[in-house]
Tab-separated table of C-alpha atoms in Angstrom:
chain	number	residue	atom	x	y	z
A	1	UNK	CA	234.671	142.070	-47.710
A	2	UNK	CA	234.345	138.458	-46.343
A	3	UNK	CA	231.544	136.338	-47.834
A	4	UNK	CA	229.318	134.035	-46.559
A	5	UNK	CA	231.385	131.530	-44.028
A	6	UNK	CA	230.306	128.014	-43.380
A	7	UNK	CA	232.085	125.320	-41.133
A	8	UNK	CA	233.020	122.617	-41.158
A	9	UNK	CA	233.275	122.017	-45.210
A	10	UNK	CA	232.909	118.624	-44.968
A	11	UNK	CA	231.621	116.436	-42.195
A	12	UNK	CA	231.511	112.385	-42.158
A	13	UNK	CA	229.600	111.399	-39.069
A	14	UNK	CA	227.997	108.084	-37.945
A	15	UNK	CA	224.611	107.162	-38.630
A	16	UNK	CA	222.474	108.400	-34.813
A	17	UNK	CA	225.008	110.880	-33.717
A	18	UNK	CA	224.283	114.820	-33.669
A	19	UNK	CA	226.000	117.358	-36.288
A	20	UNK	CA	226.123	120.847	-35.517
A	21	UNK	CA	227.130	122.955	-39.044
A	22	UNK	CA	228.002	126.785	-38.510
A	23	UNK	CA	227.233	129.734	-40.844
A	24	UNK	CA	228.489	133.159	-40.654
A	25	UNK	CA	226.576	135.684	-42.603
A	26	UNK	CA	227.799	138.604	-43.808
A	27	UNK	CA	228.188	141.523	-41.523
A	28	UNK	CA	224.868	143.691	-41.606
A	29	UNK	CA	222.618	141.176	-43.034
A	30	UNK	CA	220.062	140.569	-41.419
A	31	UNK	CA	218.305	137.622	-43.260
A	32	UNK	CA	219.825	134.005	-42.736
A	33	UNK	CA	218.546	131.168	-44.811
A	34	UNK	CA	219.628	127.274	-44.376
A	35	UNK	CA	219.105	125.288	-47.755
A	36	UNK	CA	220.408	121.462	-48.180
A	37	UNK	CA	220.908	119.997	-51.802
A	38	UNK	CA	221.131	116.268	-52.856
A	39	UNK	CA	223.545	115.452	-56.045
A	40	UNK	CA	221.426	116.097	-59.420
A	41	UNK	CA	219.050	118.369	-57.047
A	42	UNK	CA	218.189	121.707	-56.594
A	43	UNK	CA	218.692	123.646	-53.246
A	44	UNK	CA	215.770	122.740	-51.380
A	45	UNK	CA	214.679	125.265	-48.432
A	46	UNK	CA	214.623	124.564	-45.440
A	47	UNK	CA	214.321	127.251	-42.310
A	48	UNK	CA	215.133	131.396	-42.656
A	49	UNK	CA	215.603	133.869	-39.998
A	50	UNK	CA	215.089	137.371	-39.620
A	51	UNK	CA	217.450	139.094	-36.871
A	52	UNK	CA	217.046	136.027	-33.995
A	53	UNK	CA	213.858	134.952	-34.718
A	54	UNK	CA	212.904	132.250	-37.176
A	55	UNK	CA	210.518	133.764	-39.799
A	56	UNK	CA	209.526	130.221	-41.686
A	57	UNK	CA	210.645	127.137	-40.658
A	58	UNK	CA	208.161	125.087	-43.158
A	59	UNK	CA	211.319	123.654	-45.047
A	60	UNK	CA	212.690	121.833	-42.089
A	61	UNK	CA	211.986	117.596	-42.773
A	62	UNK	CA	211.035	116.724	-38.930
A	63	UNK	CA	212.088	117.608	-35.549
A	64	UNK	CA	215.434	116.145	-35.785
A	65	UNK	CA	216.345	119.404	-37.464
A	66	UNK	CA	216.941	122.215	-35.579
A	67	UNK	CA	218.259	126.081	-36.179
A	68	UNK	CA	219.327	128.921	-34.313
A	69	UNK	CA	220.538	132.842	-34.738
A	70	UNK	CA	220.548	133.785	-30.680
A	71	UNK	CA	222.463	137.187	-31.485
A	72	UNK	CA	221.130	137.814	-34.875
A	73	UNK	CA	224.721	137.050	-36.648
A	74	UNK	CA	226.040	133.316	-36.606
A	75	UNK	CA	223.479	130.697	-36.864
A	76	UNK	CA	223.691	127.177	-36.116
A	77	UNK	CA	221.944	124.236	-37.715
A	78	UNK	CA	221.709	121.136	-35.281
A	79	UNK	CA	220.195	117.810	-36.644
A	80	UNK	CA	220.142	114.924	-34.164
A	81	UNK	CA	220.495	111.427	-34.442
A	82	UNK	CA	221.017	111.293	-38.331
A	83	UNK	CA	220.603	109.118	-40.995
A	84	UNK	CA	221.855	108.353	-44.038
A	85	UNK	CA	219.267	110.359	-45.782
A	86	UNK	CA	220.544	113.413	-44.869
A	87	UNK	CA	224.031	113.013	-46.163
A	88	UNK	CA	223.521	116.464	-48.813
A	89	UNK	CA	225.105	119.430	-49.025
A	90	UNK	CA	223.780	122.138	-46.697
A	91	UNK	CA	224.077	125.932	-47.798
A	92	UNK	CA	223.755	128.867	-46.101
A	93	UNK	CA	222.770	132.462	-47.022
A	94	UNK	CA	222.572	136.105	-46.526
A	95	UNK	CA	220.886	138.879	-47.662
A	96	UNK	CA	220.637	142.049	-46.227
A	97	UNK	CA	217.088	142.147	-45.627
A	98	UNK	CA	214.296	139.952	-45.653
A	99	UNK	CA	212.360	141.652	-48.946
A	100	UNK	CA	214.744	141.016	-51.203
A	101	UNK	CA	215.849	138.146	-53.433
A	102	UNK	CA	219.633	138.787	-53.709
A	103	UNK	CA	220.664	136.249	-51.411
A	104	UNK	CA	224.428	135.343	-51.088
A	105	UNK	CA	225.120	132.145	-50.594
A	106	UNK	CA	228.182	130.006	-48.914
A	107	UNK	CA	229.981	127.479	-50.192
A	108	UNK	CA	228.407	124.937	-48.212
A	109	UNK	CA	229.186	122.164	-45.627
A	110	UNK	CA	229.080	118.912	-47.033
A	111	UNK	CA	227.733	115.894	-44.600
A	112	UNK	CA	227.915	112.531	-45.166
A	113	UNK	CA	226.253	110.144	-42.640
A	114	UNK	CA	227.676	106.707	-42.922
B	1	UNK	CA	204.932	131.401	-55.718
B	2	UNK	CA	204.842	130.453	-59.527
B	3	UNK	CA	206.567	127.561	-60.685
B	4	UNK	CA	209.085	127.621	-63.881
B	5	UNK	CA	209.934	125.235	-66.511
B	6	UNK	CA	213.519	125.159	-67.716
B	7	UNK	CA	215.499	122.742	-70.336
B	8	UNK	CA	216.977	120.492	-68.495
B	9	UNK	CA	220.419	120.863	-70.423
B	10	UNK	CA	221.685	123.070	-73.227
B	11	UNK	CA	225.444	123.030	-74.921
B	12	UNK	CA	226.818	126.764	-76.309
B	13	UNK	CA	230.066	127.248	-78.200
B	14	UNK	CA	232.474	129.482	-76.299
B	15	UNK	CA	232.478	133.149	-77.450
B	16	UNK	CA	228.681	132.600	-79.047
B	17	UNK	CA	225.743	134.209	-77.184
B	18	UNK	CA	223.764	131.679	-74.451
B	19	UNK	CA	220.279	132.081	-74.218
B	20	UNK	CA	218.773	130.046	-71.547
B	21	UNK	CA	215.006	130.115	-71.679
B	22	UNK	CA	212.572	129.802	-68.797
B	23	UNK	CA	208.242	129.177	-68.736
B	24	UNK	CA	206.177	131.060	-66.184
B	25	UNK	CA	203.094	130.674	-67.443
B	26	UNK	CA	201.318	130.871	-63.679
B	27	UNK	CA	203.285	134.229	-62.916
B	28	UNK	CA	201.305	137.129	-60.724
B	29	UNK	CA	201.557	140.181	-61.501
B	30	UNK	CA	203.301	141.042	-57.931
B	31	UNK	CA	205.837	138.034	-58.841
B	32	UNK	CA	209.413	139.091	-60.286
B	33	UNK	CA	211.831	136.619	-62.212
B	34	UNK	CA	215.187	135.780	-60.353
B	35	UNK	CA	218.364	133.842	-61.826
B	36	UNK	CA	221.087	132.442	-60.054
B	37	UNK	CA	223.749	129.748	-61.084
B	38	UNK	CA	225.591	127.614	-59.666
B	39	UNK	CA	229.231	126.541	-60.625
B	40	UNK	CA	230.298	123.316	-59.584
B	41	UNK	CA	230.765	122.319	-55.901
B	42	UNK	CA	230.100	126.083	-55.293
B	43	UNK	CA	226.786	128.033	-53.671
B	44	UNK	CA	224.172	129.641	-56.001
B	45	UNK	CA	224.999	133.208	-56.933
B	46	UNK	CA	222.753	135.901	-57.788
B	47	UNK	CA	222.789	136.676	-61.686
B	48	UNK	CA	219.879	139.242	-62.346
B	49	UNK	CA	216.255	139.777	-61.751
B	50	UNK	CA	213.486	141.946	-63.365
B	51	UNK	CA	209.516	142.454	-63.499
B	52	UNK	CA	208.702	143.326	-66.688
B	53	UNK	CA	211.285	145.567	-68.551
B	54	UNK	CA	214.339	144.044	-69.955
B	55	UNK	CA	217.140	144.137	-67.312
B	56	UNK	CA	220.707	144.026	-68.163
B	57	UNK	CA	223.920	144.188	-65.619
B	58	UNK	CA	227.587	142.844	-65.971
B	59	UNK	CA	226.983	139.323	-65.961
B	60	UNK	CA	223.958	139.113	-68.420
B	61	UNK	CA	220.506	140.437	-69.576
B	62	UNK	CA	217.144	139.486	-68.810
B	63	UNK	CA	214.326	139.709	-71.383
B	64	UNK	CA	210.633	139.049	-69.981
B	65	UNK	CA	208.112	138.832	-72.969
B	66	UNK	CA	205.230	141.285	-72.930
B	67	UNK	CA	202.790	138.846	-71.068
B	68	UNK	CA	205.498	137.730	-68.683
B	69	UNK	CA	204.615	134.291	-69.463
B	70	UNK	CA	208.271	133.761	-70.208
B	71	UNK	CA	211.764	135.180	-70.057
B	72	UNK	CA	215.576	134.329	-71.601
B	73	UNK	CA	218.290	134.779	-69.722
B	74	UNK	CA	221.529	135.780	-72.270
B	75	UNK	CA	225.017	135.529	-71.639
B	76	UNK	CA	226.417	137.462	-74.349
B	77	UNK	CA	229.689	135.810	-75.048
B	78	UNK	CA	229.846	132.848	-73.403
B	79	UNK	CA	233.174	131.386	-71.744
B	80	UNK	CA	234.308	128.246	-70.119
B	81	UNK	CA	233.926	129.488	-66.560
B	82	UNK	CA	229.779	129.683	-67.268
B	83	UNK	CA	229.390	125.897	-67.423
B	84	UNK	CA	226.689	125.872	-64.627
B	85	UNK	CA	223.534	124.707	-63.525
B	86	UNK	CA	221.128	128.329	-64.473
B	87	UNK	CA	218.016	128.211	-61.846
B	88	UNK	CA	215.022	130.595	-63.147
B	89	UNK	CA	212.689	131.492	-60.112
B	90	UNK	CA	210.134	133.351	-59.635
B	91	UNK	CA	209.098	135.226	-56.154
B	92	UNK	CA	206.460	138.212	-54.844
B	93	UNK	CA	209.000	141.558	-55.009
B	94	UNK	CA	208.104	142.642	-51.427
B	95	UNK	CA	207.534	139.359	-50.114
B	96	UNK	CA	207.114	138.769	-45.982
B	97	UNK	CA	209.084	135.552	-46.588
B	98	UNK	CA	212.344	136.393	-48.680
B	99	UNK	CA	213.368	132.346	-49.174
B	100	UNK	CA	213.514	131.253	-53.171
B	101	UNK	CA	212.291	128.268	-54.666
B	102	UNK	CA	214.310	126.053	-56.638
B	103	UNK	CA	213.686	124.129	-59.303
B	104	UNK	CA	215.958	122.250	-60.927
B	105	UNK	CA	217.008	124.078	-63.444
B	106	UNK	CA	218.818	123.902	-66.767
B	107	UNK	CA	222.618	122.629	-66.765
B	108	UNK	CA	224.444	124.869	-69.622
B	109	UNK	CA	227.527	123.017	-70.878
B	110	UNK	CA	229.774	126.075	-72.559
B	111	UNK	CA	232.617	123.898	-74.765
């Protein structure tokens, strides 16, 4: 079956405009995770959701950063007016419920703010 | 949740046995030990996890020492295609919260 699905793969924006990034989980699972990585880094966590709700958003840097599930399935991360510190790579997740630690990851969406 | 100490980089010759080691001195004992990887430009994927017995699957086997103060992760016969950055974590089993920490892990270069 299909994987985790993230769009766009790469994104090259200007510095102050807004960036929408897209993940589609796989089908049935019900936990959703956002994670963003800087080169030489480790994924660093940043919101998760159970169904449509988010269960822990204590990862996300500042209220520029924004994430959504509405129908428990695709979930959109939104970041307004960007900067060049959050050029990373962001990855989403799955896992098919919220106990366990098998998460499956995307292959991520790359964004570069110029 | 506990935090590990890795190597930060290790070299194994192809077809010899990897063993990646990992610290977790500060584990609980609620807390099991999770590996992923993480080929280049690619996400993290899952590689094993255990509590306190010795795990072992298709990709590789876990051994946590008695005291769970430490594990080694072992690919058997290393190839090429397991050059990767190896993340150790550690996490509650049945945690509310099912994110995973990150450290930085230990880059194994497989030549």
């Amino acid at each position: 079956g299909a994987g985790v699905s993230q769009t766009p793969s790469n994104k090259v924006t200007e510095k102050g405009k807004y960036v929408e990034l897209r993940c589609d989980p796989i089908s049935g699972h019900t936990a959703l995770y956002w994670y963003r990585q800087s080169l030489g880094q480790g994924p660093e966590f940043l919101i998760y959701f159970q169904g449509t709700g988010a269960a822990d958003d204590s990862g996300l840097p500042n209220d520029r950063f924004f994430a959504v599930r509405p129908e428990g399935s695709v979930s959109t991360l939104k970041i307004q007016r960007t900067e060049r510190g959050d050029s990373a790579v962001y990855l989403c997740a799955s896992s098919l419920y919220q106990g366990t630690g098998e998460l499956f990851f995307g292959e991520g969406s790359r964004l570069t703010v110029l | 949740d506990a935090k590990t100490t890795q190597p930060p980089s290790m070299d194994c010759a192809e077809g010899r046995a990897a063993n990646l080691p990992c610290n977790h001195s500060t584990i609980s004992g609620n807390e099991y030990v999770y590996w992923y990887r993480q080929i280049h430009s690619q996400g993290p994927q899952y590689i094993i996890h255990g509590l306190k017995n010795n795990e072992t699957n298709e990709m590789a086997s876990l051994i946590i020492t008695e005291d769970r103060k430490s594990s080694t992760l072992i690919l058997p016969h290393a190839t090429l295609r397991d050059t990767a950055v190896y993340y150790c974590i550690v996490r509650v089993g049945s945690s509310n919260t099912g994110k995973l920490i990150f450290g930085q892990g230990t880059t194994l270069q497989v030549k």
